[in-house]
mmCIF file of C-alpha atoms in Angstrom:
data_model
loop_
_atom_site.group_PDB
_atom_site.id
_atom_site.type_symbol
_atom_site.label_atom_id
_atom_site.label_comp_id
_atom_site.label_asym_id
_atom_site.label_seq_id
_atom_site.Cartn_x
_atom_site.Cartn_y
_atom_site.Cartn_z
ATOM 1 C CA MET A 1 109.236 103.193 118.647
ATOM 2 C CA TYR A 2 108.188 102.773 115.029
ATOM 3 C CA ILE A 3 107.386 99.249 114.219
ATOM 4 C CA LYS A 4 107.601 97.888 110.813
ATOM 5 C CA ARG A 5 105.258 95.524 109.229
ATOM 6 C CA ARG A 6 107.776 92.306 109.761
ATOM 7 C CA GLU A 7 108.377 93.086 113.346
ATOM 8 C CA PHE A 8 104.659 93.783 114.075
ATOM 9 C CA LEU A 9 103.622 90.418 112.683
ATOM 10 C CA LYS A 10 106.477 88.654 114.563
ATOM 11 C CA MET A 11 105.220 90.224 117.714
ATOM 12 C CA GLY A 12 101.713 89.310 116.879
ATOM 13 C CA SER A 13 102.692 85.731 116.570
ATOM 14 C CA LEU A 14 103.980 85.800 120.029
ATOM 15 C CA VAL A 15 100.750 87.402 121.507
ATOM 16 C CA SER A 16 98.196 85.541 119.487
ATOM 17 C CA ALA A 17 97.999 82.855 122.113
ATOM 18 C CA SER A 18 97.428 85.500 124.513
ATOM 19 C CA MET A 19 95.859 88.468 122.893
ATOM 20 C CA MET A 20 92.452 87.514 124.330
ATOM 21 C CA LEU A 21 93.823 87.401 127.870
ATOM 22 C CA PRO A 22 96.181 90.002 128.869
ATOM 23 C CA ASN A 23 96.224 89.410 132.557
ATOM 24 C CA PHE A 24 95.838 85.691 132.608
ATOM 25 C CA LEU A 25 99.017 84.984 134.058
ATOM 26 C CA LYS A 26 99.713 88.026 136.056
ATOM 27 C CA ALA A 27 98.891 85.965 139.413
ATOM 28 C CA LEU A 28 98.757 82.446 139.640
ATOM 29 C CA GLU A 29 96.264 81.675 142.364
ATOM 30 C CA ILE A 30 93.096 79.977 142.279
ATOM 31 C CA ASP A 31 90.083 81.216 143.570
ATOM 32 C CA ASN A 32 89.167 79.436 146.915
ATOM 33 C CA SER A 33 85.794 78.213 145.395
ATOM 34 C CA LEU A 34 88.197 76.014 142.932
ATOM 35 C CA GLN A 35 90.888 75.009 145.169
ATOM 36 C CA ASN A 36 89.249 71.850 146.575
ATOM 37 C CA ARG A 37 87.775 70.810 143.224
ATOM 38 C CA PRO A 38 90.322 68.392 141.569
ATOM 39 C CA ASN A 39 88.575 67.387 138.487
ATOM 40 C CA ILE A 40 89.828 68.307 135.250
ATOM 41 C CA LEU A 41 88.207 68.241 131.846
ATOM 42 C CA VAL A 42 89.856 67.621 128.598
ATOM 43 C CA VAL A 43 87.937 68.539 125.499
ATOM 44 C CA LEU A 44 89.112 66.694 122.293
ATOM 45 C CA GLN A 45 87.274 68.301 119.115
ATOM 46 C CA PHE A 46 86.907 65.972 115.939
ATOM 47 C CA THR A 47 87.039 68.729 113.481
ATOM 48 C CA GLY A 48 85.406 68.757 109.993
ATOM 49 C CA GLY A 49 82.341 66.495 111.004
ATOM 50 C CA ASN A 50 83.093 62.954 111.669
ATOM 51 C CA ASP A 51 80.848 59.889 110.481
ATOM 52 C CA GLY A 52 79.409 58.603 113.768
ATOM 53 C CA LEU A 53 77.846 55.800 111.961
ATOM 54 C CA ASN A 54 81.483 54.333 110.805
ATOM 55 C CA THR A 55 82.621 55.061 114.427
ATOM 56 C CA ILE A 56 79.829 53.097 116.451
ATOM 57 C CA ILE A 57 78.679 50.786 113.688
ATOM 58 C CA PRO A 58 74.887 48.866 113.972
ATOM 59 C CA THR A 59 76.170 45.774 113.004
ATOM 60 C CA ARG A 60 72.824 43.994 112.880
ATOM 61 C CA ASN A 61 71.219 46.894 110.784
ATOM 62 C CA ASP A 62 70.380 45.898 107.251
ATOM 63 C CA ILE A 63 69.692 49.399 106.093
ATOM 64 C CA TYR A 64 73.228 50.528 107.218
ATOM 65 C CA PHE A 65 75.086 48.004 105.108
ATOM 66 C CA ARG A 66 72.647 48.591 102.317
ATOM 67 C CA GLU A 67 73.202 52.591 102.114
ATOM 68 C CA ARG A 68 76.817 51.983 102.577
ATOM 69 C CA SER A 69 77.750 48.995 100.222
ATOM 70 C CA GLN A 70 80.807 50.297 99.670
ATOM 71 C CA ILE A 71 82.286 52.025 102.837
ATOM 72 C CA GLY A 72 80.230 50.253 105.561
ATOM 73 C CA ILE A 73 82.258 48.674 108.128
ATOM 74 C CA LYS A 74 82.328 45.068 108.237
ATOM 75 C CA ASN A 75 85.209 43.944 110.764
ATOM 76 C CA SER A 76 84.124 46.380 113.747
ATOM 77 C CA LEU A 77 84.866 45.330 117.060
ATOM 78 C CA ARG A 78 82.289 44.131 119.328
ATOM 79 C CA LEU A 79 80.634 46.148 121.799
ATOM 80 C CA ASN A 80 77.677 44.421 122.386
ATOM 81 C CA ASP A 81 74.875 42.452 120.528
ATOM 82 C CA GLU A 82 74.040 45.496 118.351
ATOM 83 C CA ALA A 83 76.945 47.624 117.954
ATOM 84 C CA GLY A 84 80.872 47.612 117.211
ATOM 85 C CA ILE A 85 83.342 50.049 117.162
ATOM 86 C CA ASN A 86 85.784 51.011 114.212
ATOM 87 C CA PRO A 87 88.649 48.514 114.454
ATOM 88 C CA ASN A 88 90.953 51.678 114.343
ATOM 89 C CA LEU A 89 89.870 52.414 117.734
ATOM 90 C CA GLY A 90 91.186 49.278 119.627
ATOM 91 C CA PHE A 91 92.151 51.096 122.497
ATOM 92 C CA PHE A 92 88.548 52.656 122.840
ATOM 93 C CA ASN A 93 87.161 49.190 122.530
ATOM 94 C CA LYS A 94 89.270 48.031 125.503
ATOM 95 C CA LEU A 95 88.240 50.729 127.534
ATOM 96 C CA TYR A 96 84.680 49.926 126.961
ATOM 97 C CA GLU A 97 85.235 46.285 128.234
ATOM 98 C CA GLN A 98 87.061 47.776 131.226
ATOM 99 C CA GLY A 99 84.197 50.243 132.194
ATOM 100 C CA GLU A 100 86.040 53.237 131.417
ATOM 101 C CA LEU A 101 84.193 54.598 128.510
ATOM 102 C CA ALA A 102 80.732 55.802 127.779
ATOM 103 C CA VAL A 103 78.908 56.355 124.726
ATOM 104 C CA LEU A 104 76.068 58.717 124.252
ATOM 105 C CA ASN A 105 74.397 58.393 120.631
ATOM 106 C CA ASN A 106 72.136 60.810 118.518
ATOM 107 C CA VAL A 107 73.533 64.162 120.008
ATOM 108 C CA GLY A 108 72.478 67.399 118.337
ATOM 109 C CA TYR A 109 70.289 69.988 118.472
ATOM 110 C CA PRO A 110 66.954 71.330 117.086
ATOM 111 C CA ASN A 111 66.925 72.713 113.337
ATOM 112 C CA PRO A 112 70.793 71.649 112.612
ATOM 113 C CA ASP A 113 72.883 73.776 110.498
ATOM 114 C CA LYS A 114 75.026 71.893 107.871
ATOM 115 C CA SER A 115 77.826 74.696 107.606
ATOM 116 C CA HIS A 116 81.037 73.765 109.142
ATOM 117 C CA PHE A 117 81.682 77.147 110.756
ATOM 118 C CA ARG A 118 77.867 77.739 111.730
ATOM 119 C CA SER A 119 77.356 74.566 113.715
ATOM 120 C CA MET A 120 80.980 74.690 115.136
ATOM 121 C CA ASP A 121 80.026 77.964 116.468
ATOM 122 C CA ILE A 122 76.478 76.617 117.771
ATOM 123 C CA TRP A 123 78.549 73.995 119.483
ATOM 124 C CA HIS A 124 81.265 76.254 121.026
ATOM 125 C CA SER A 125 78.750 78.691 122.167
ATOM 126 C CA ALA A 126 76.029 76.355 123.292
ATOM 127 C CA SER A 127 73.380 78.218 121.605
ATOM 128 C CA ARG A 128 70.213 77.921 119.163
ATOM 129 C CA SER A 129 70.602 77.588 115.859
ATOM 130 C CA ASP A 130 68.945 80.727 115.428
ATOM 131 C CA GLU A 131 70.837 82.342 117.960
ATOM 132 C CA TYR A 132 74.413 84.318 117.711
ATOM 133 C CA LEU A 133 76.489 84.554 120.768
ATOM 134 C CA GLU A 134 80.012 85.986 121.310
ATOM 135 C CA THR A 135 81.025 83.923 124.135
ATOM 136 C CA GLY A 136 81.644 80.103 124.476
ATOM 137 C CA TRP A 137 80.339 77.595 127.171
ATOM 138 C CA LEU A 138 83.721 77.229 128.673
ATOM 139 C CA GLY A 139 84.212 80.926 128.562
ATOM 140 C CA ARG A 140 81.015 81.428 130.369
ATOM 141 C CA TYR A 141 82.249 78.699 133.059
ATOM 142 C CA LEU A 142 85.330 80.706 133.436
ATOM 143 C CA ASP A 143 83.340 84.079 133.900
ATOM 144 C CA GLU A 144 81.079 82.258 136.601
ATOM 145 C CA ALA A 145 83.618 80.265 138.495
ATOM 146 C CA CYS A 146 85.734 83.417 138.972
ATOM 147 C CA TYR A 147 83.100 86.374 138.951
ATOM 148 C CA ASP A 148 84.438 87.558 142.417
ATOM 149 C CA CYS A 149 88.188 87.250 142.145
ATOM 150 C CA PRO A 150 90.754 89.156 140.174
ATOM 151 C CA HIS A 151 92.038 86.728 137.830
ATOM 152 C CA PRO A 152 90.071 83.840 135.994
ATOM 153 C CA THR A 153 90.618 79.917 136.547
ATOM 154 C CA GLN A 154 93.276 78.452 134.178
ATOM 155 C CA ALA A 155 92.085 76.993 131.366
ATOM 156 C CA LEU A 156 94.406 76.239 128.282
ATOM 157 C CA GLU A 157 93.833 75.087 124.673
ATOM 158 C CA VAL A 158 96.652 73.460 122.993
ATOM 159 C CA ASP A 159 96.515 75.406 119.772
ATOM 160 C CA ASP A 160 97.987 78.474 118.104
ATOM 161 C CA MET A 161 94.642 80.363 118.316
ATOM 162 C CA LEU A 162 91.972 80.404 120.995
ATOM 163 C CA SER A 163 88.399 78.801 120.162
ATOM 164 C CA LEU A 164 85.339 80.590 120.643
ATOM 165 C CA ALA A 165 84.374 77.836 123.113
ATOM 166 C CA LEU A 166 86.675 78.996 125.660
ATOM 167 C CA LYS A 167 86.185 82.923 125.369
ATOM 168 C CA GLY A 168 84.088 84.622 127.937
ATOM 169 C CA LYS A 169 82.565 87.918 128.575
ATOM 170 C CA ASN A 170 85.423 88.861 131.149
ATOM 171 C CA ASN A 171 87.737 85.773 131.304
ATOM 172 C CA LYS A 172 89.495 83.951 128.507
ATOM 173 C CA ALA A 173 91.733 80.988 128.361
ATOM 174 C CA PHE A 174 95.141 81.011 127.318
ATOM 175 C CA ALA A 175 96.277 79.083 124.009
ATOM 176 C CA PHE A 176 99.698 77.956 123.240
ATOM 177 C CA LYS A 177 100.858 75.198 120.952
ATOM 178 C CA GLU A 178 104.417 74.496 122.894
ATOM 179 C CA PRO A 179 105.717 75.662 125.945
ATOM 180 C CA ARG A 180 109.234 75.589 124.974
ATOM 181 C CA LYS A 181 108.630 77.623 121.828
ATOM 182 C CA LEU A 182 106.356 80.134 123.351
ATOM 183 C CA TYR A 183 109.177 80.679 126.223
ATOM 184 C CA GLN A 184 112.067 80.737 123.821
ATOM 185 C CA LEU A 185 110.485 83.124 121.595
ATOM 186 C CA SER A 186 109.661 85.227 124.835
ATOM 187 C CA GLN A 187 113.177 85.561 125.513
ATOM 188 C CA GLU A 188 114.327 87.535 122.504
ATOM 189 C CA ASN A 189 116.022 90.861 123.811
ATOM 190 C CA TYR A 190 114.172 92.720 120.904
ATOM 191 C CA LEU A 191 110.700 91.671 121.915
ATOM 192 C CA LYS A 192 111.667 92.377 125.663
ATOM 193 C CA THR A 193 112.548 96.047 124.713
ATOM 194 C CA LEU A 194 108.912 96.272 122.671
ATOM 195 C CA ALA A 195 107.265 94.985 125.872
ATOM 196 C CA GLN A 196 108.538 98.042 127.725
ATOM 197 C CA GLN A 197 106.871 100.393 125.152
ATOM 198 C CA HIS A 198 103.264 100.163 127.011
ATOM 199 C CA ASP A 199 102.263 103.727 126.319
ATOM 200 C CA HIS A 200 100.922 104.684 122.443
ATOM 201 C CA GLU A 201 98.242 106.774 121.498
ATOM 202 C CA GLU A 202 96.519 103.977 119.322
ATOM 203 C CA GLU A 203 94.443 101.795 121.575
ATOM 204 C CA THR A 204 94.881 98.573 119.670
ATOM 205 C CA VAL A 205 98.687 98.882 119.579
ATOM 206 C CA SER A 206 98.680 99.926 123.362
ATOM 207 C CA TYR A 207 96.642 96.680 123.866
ATOM 208 C CA LEU A 208 99.313 94.773 121.898
ATOM 209 C CA TYR A 209 102.197 96.068 124.013
ATOM 210 C CA SER A 210 100.694 95.174 127.281
ATOM 211 C CA THR A 211 99.613 91.794 126.439
ATOM 212 C CA LEU A 212 103.037 91.035 125.044
ATOM 213 C CA GLY A 213 104.542 92.186 128.239
ATOM 214 C CA SER A 214 102.332 89.809 130.289
ATOM 215 C CA THR A 215 102.779 86.951 128.023
ATOM 216 C CA ILE A 216 107.014 87.342 128.469
ATOM 217 C CA ASN A 217 106.730 87.887 132.024
ATOM 218 C CA ASN A 218 104.613 84.798 132.365
ATOM 219 C CA ALA A 219 105.849 82.525 129.613
ATOM 220 C CA ASP A 220 108.690 80.976 131.595
ATOM 221 C CA TYR A 221 106.101 80.176 134.593
ATOM 222 C CA ILE A 222 104.242 77.804 131.885
ATOM 223 C CA PHE A 223 107.190 76.385 130.777
ATOM 224 C CA ASP A 224 108.712 75.725 134.049
ATOM 225 C CA LYS A 225 105.426 73.920 134.987
ATOM 226 C CA SER A 226 105.296 71.732 131.925
ATOM 227 C CA LYS A 227 108.990 70.551 132.860
ATOM 228 C CA THR A 228 107.854 70.012 136.799
ATOM 229 C CA LYS A 229 106.292 66.552 136.215
ATOM 230 C CA ALA A 230 107.693 66.112 132.739
ATOM 231 C CA THR A 231 106.371 62.582 131.854
ATOM 232 C CA ALA A 232 109.096 59.690 131.182
ATOM 233 C CA ASP A 233 106.422 57.508 129.508
ATOM 234 C CA SER A 234 106.517 57.390 125.704
ATOM 235 C CA TYR A 235 103.922 58.952 123.721
ATOM 236 C CA PRO A 236 103.435 58.658 119.912
ATOM 237 C CA ASN A 237 105.302 61.254 117.788
ATOM 238 C CA SER A 238 102.249 62.183 115.994
ATOM 239 C CA GLY A 239 101.070 66.048 116.704
ATOM 240 C CA LEU A 240 98.043 64.825 119.046
ATOM 241 C CA GLY A 241 100.589 62.531 120.820
ATOM 242 C CA LYS A 242 102.654 65.559 121.622
ATOM 243 C CA GLU A 243 99.721 67.667 122.641
ATOM 244 C CA PHE A 244 98.489 65.132 125.186
ATOM 245 C CA LYS A 245 102.063 64.481 126.298
ATOM 246 C CA THR A 246 102.074 68.400 127.290
ATOM 247 C CA ILE A 247 98.717 67.968 128.940
ATOM 248 C CA SER A 248 99.799 65.028 130.968
ATOM 249 C CA SER A 249 103.147 67.012 132.385
ATOM 250 C CA LEU A 250 100.756 69.852 133.255
ATOM 251 C CA ILE A 251 98.046 68.110 134.809
ATOM 252 C CA LYS A 252 100.710 66.439 137.155
ATOM 253 C CA SER A 253 102.413 69.674 138.055
ATOM 254 C CA ASP A 254 100.457 72.356 140.355
ATOM 255 C CA ILE A 255 99.512 74.509 137.546
ATOM 256 C CA ASN A 256 95.896 73.657 138.609
ATOM 257 C CA THR A 257 94.411 74.032 135.173
ATOM 258 C CA ARG A 258 90.648 72.713 135.100
ATOM 259 C CA VAL A 259 90.254 72.746 131.510
ATOM 260 C CA TYR A 260 92.425 71.574 128.495
ATOM 261 C CA TYR A 261 91.338 71.872 124.874
ATOM 262 C CA LEU A 262 92.752 70.404 121.695
ATOM 263 C CA SER A 263 91.295 69.251 118.518
ATOM 264 C CA ILE A 264 92.128 67.164 115.449
ATOM 265 C CA GLY A 265 90.940 66.777 111.887
ATOM 266 C CA SER A 266 90.074 67.262 109.139
ATOM 267 C CA PHE A 267 86.982 64.586 109.270
ATOM 268 C CA ASP A 268 85.353 66.220 106.272
ATOM 269 C CA THR A 269 85.295 63.117 104.447
ATOM 270 C CA HIS A 270 83.528 63.488 101.112
ATOM 271 C CA VAL A 271 85.957 61.576 99.166
ATOM 272 C CA ASN A 272 87.611 57.769 100.037
ATOM 273 C CA GLN A 273 86.189 58.390 103.661
ATOM 274 C CA ASN A 274 87.468 54.951 105.194
ATOM 275 C CA ASP A 275 91.289 55.663 104.367
ATOM 276 C CA ARG A 276 91.027 59.202 105.932
ATOM 277 C CA GLN A 277 89.029 58.447 109.156
ATOM 278 C CA GLY A 278 91.074 55.111 109.719
ATOM 279 C CA LYS A 279 94.351 57.498 109.778
ATOM 280 C CA LEU A 280 92.822 59.901 112.137
ATOM 281 C CA PHE A 281 91.405 57.442 114.319
ATOM 282 C CA GLN A 282 94.775 55.419 114.470
ATOM 283 C CA GLU A 283 96.314 58.622 115.575
ATOM 284 C CA ILE A 284 93.689 59.312 118.138
ATOM 285 C CA ASN A 285 93.682 55.648 119.271
ATOM 286 C CA GLU A 286 97.506 55.529 120.183
ATOM 287 C CA ALA A 287 97.446 59.276 121.602
ATOM 288 C CA VAL A 288 94.703 58.425 123.828
ATOM 289 C CA LYS A 289 96.277 55.149 125.084
ATOM 290 C CA ALA A 290 99.558 56.839 126.043
ATOM 291 C CA PHE A 291 97.657 59.414 127.971
ATOM 292 C CA VAL A 292 95.330 57.038 129.798
ATOM 293 C CA ALA A 293 98.304 54.765 130.651
ATOM 294 C CA ASP A 294 100.339 58.029 132.044
ATOM 295 C CA LEU A 295 97.214 59.080 134.173
ATOM 296 C CA LYS A 296 96.374 55.429 135.591
ATOM 297 C CA LYS A 297 100.379 55.561 136.651
ATOM 298 C CA HIS A 298 100.068 58.612 138.530
ATOM 299 C CA ASP A 299 96.623 57.471 139.936
ATOM 300 C CA LEU A 300 94.978 60.680 138.118
ATOM 301 C CA PHE A 301 92.611 58.579 136.082
ATOM 302 C CA LYS A 302 89.674 58.843 137.857
ATOM 303 C CA ASN A 303 89.749 62.630 138.332
ATOM 304 C CA VAL A 304 89.960 63.478 134.493
ATOM 305 C CA LEU A 305 87.001 63.365 132.064
ATOM 306 C CA LEU A 306 88.087 63.195 128.363
ATOM 307 C CA MET A 307 85.381 64.057 126.177
ATOM 308 C CA THR A 308 85.122 64.107 122.646
ATOM 309 C CA PHE A 309 82.255 65.782 119.954
ATOM 310 C CA SER A 310 82.355 66.978 116.307
ATOM 311 C CA GLU A 311 80.389 69.725 114.857
ATOM 312 C CA PHE A 312 77.893 67.414 112.941
ATOM 313 C CA GLY A 313 77.880 63.776 111.787
ATOM 314 C CA ARG A 314 77.254 62.873 108.154
ATOM 315 C CA ARG A 315 74.475 61.507 106.008
ATOM 316 C CA VAL A 316 73.335 57.814 106.475
ATOM 317 C CA ALA A 317 73.740 56.827 102.840
ATOM 318 C CA GLN A 318 77.249 57.204 100.947
ATOM 319 C CA ASN A 319 78.051 59.226 98.155
ATOM 320 C CA ALA A 320 79.462 58.464 94.851
ATOM 321 C CA SER A 321 82.870 59.119 95.773
ATOM 322 C CA ASN A 322 83.229 56.389 98.715
ATOM 323 C CA GLY A 323 82.559 59.210 101.252
ATOM 324 C CA THR A 324 79.845 60.831 103.212
ATOM 325 C CA ASP A 325 78.294 64.262 103.016
ATOM 326 C CA HIS A 326 77.308 66.807 106.048
ATOM 327 C CA GLY A 327 74.674 65.498 108.280
ATOM 328 C CA THR A 328 73.294 65.997 111.729
ATOM 329 C CA ALA A 329 73.393 63.865 114.899
ATOM 330 C CA ASN A 330 76.419 62.246 116.353
ATOM 331 C CA GLN A 331 77.709 60.501 118.922
ATOM 332 C CA LEU A 332 80.011 61.697 122.323
ATOM 333 C CA PHE A 333 82.634 59.508 123.989
ATOM 334 C CA PHE A 334 83.426 60.054 127.491
ATOM 335 C CA ILE A 335 86.565 58.321 128.791
ATOM 336 C CA SER A 336 87.497 58.268 132.741
ATOM 337 C CA GLY A 337 88.204 56.446 135.830
ATOM 338 C CA GLY A 338 85.331 58.143 137.397
ATOM 339 C CA LEU A 339 82.153 57.436 135.354
ATOM 340 C CA LYS A 340 79.239 56.552 137.229
ATOM 341 C CA LYS A 341 77.715 54.960 134.348
ATOM 342 C CA GLN A 342 79.771 53.345 131.412
ATOM 343 C CA GLY A 343 78.763 51.493 127.940
ATOM 344 C CA MET A 344 75.990 52.729 125.972
ATOM 345 C CA LEU A 345 74.003 55.175 127.668
ATOM 346 C CA ASN A 346 71.094 55.255 125.191
ATOM 347 C CA ALA A 347 69.818 53.309 121.949
ATOM 348 C CA LEU A 348 71.821 53.593 118.674
ATOM 349 C CA PRO A 349 70.253 55.857 115.893
ATOM 350 C CA ASP A 350 67.121 54.759 114.391
ATOM 351 C CA LEU A 351 67.807 54.394 110.604
ATOM 352 C CA LYS A 352 64.321 53.829 109.813
ATOM 353 C CA ASN A 353 63.258 57.153 111.064
ATOM 354 C CA LEU A 354 65.201 59.950 109.278
ATOM 355 C CA HIS A 355 64.560 63.631 107.983
ATOM 356 C CA GLU A 356 65.449 63.801 104.376
ATOM 357 C CA GLY A 357 68.278 61.222 104.739
ATOM 358 C CA ASP A 358 69.502 62.593 107.820
ATOM 359 C CA LEU A 359 69.559 61.310 111.315
ATOM 360 C CA ILE A 360 66.972 62.902 113.903
ATOM 361 C CA PHE A 361 68.681 63.779 117.286
ATOM 362 C CA THR A 362 67.236 62.598 120.427
ATOM 363 C CA GLU A 363 69.999 63.972 123.056
ATOM 364 C CA ASP A 364 70.427 67.776 122.904
ATOM 365 C CA PHE A 365 74.139 68.647 123.441
ATOM 366 C CA ARG A 366 73.408 71.512 126.093
ATOM 367 C CA LYS A 367 72.083 68.717 128.205
ATOM 368 C CA VAL A 368 75.817 67.155 127.905
ATOM 369 C CA TYR A 369 77.526 70.418 128.780
ATOM 370 C CA ALA A 370 75.145 71.280 131.753
ATOM 371 C CA THR A 371 76.034 67.701 133.114
ATOM 372 C CA VAL A 372 79.810 68.041 132.775
ATOM 373 C CA LEU A 373 79.451 71.819 134.097
ATOM 374 C CA LYS A 374 77.460 70.774 137.326
ATOM 375 C CA ASN A 375 78.291 67.301 137.936
ATOM 376 C CA TRP A 376 82.092 67.440 137.022
ATOM 377 C CA LEU A 377 83.330 71.030 137.139
ATOM 378 C CA GLN A 378 80.687 71.688 139.905
ATOM 379 C CA ALA A 379 79.548 74.749 138.260
ATOM 380 C CA ASP A 380 76.417 76.478 137.854
ATOM 381 C CA SER A 381 75.087 75.124 134.782
ATOM 382 C CA ASN A 382 71.895 77.265 134.700
ATOM 383 C CA LYS A 383 73.589 80.611 135.124
ATOM 384 C CA ILE A 384 76.213 79.118 132.314
ATOM 385 C CA LEU A 385 73.678 77.771 129.999
ATOM 386 C CA GLY A 386 70.401 78.579 130.977
ATOM 387 C CA TRP A 387 69.547 74.978 130.811
ATOM 388 C CA LYS A 388 66.721 73.612 132.852
ATOM 389 C CA ASN A 389 65.970 70.470 131.043
ATOM 390 C CA GLY A 390 67.573 67.933 133.378
ATOM 391 C CA LEU A 391 70.940 66.295 133.522
ATOM 392 C CA TYR A 392 72.606 63.192 132.847
ATOM 393 C CA ASP A 393 73.902 60.646 135.273
ATOM 394 C CA PHE A 394 76.979 59.276 133.708
ATOM 395 C CA VAL A 395 79.308 61.643 135.945
#
């Protein structure tokens, strides 16, 4: 069958979510090594470089207010005697007070890169800044967790394209935006006919055919699972709210996915930062509030860990456009009913000790990944990351 360019692109839009994983949903059984490990990880990526100093505010630090005379946050919500949180993250403040949120400050890596693309690759792959890897830290988790089973552990990204973080050498996660739309597109007769044409002299086209067939064969399963325990709880009508609602429905089903991944942005706030960051925080705050309430209602909150990160922070001093430029270290949030340590896990950034106007990191992000992999997902963090420099004890 000859495929016209328009038809090829239409077919490609369907399989883009699963191109990296053609056999992902052929069988939906989890390897025995994972069946009894109910903990679930949800990663929320703050794309664009969130400004950590206007997220967790050093309320008693004169340097902060001097260097940010126009954009410094003066009405933060109190966390402790030294720190407050952005007023648009009111629910995070409540979680902090309830012992359901932990904050790790000053997270980064040696020789930081200020390029969005390169730094995001470093965070996704858990590489050194002078090292280039083609697999992600969660993708390698899939490789390790299912090294002796014919099918990978199920991991889902709520997006149209799969991030490097979830690409392994042998196993890769599955990405889609909405289960219903994926299912509806898979039911078109024309695409079903194309899916039957598995043989083609060109390897790439043959691969596309087989991937399309796998997607069509299993899109109904994903859609059915998303409806099995569809939440009746109210979620914001925002993009992030809808994505958290999808994740909640799948968590409550028996799909047994261990890792969910989603993102929001852009936090690249070179101009008029407070307006842009504030609006993003409001969307995050309301979506996470609904998600946590839903999990608590079904007694699932203690088994779910929500972790946030951004590819870098911002410089300490504001710029001339009431914004901030690319920086280095940043904080990570951990939200769960199963935290072993809560609140501030370490000291705030030292604004007296900077490197050319940038924060100097004190916590390596790979130690965070190793902790989550070993203590939360019960995986071999040494094999996955090669990390041997200790773990945190917040989970």
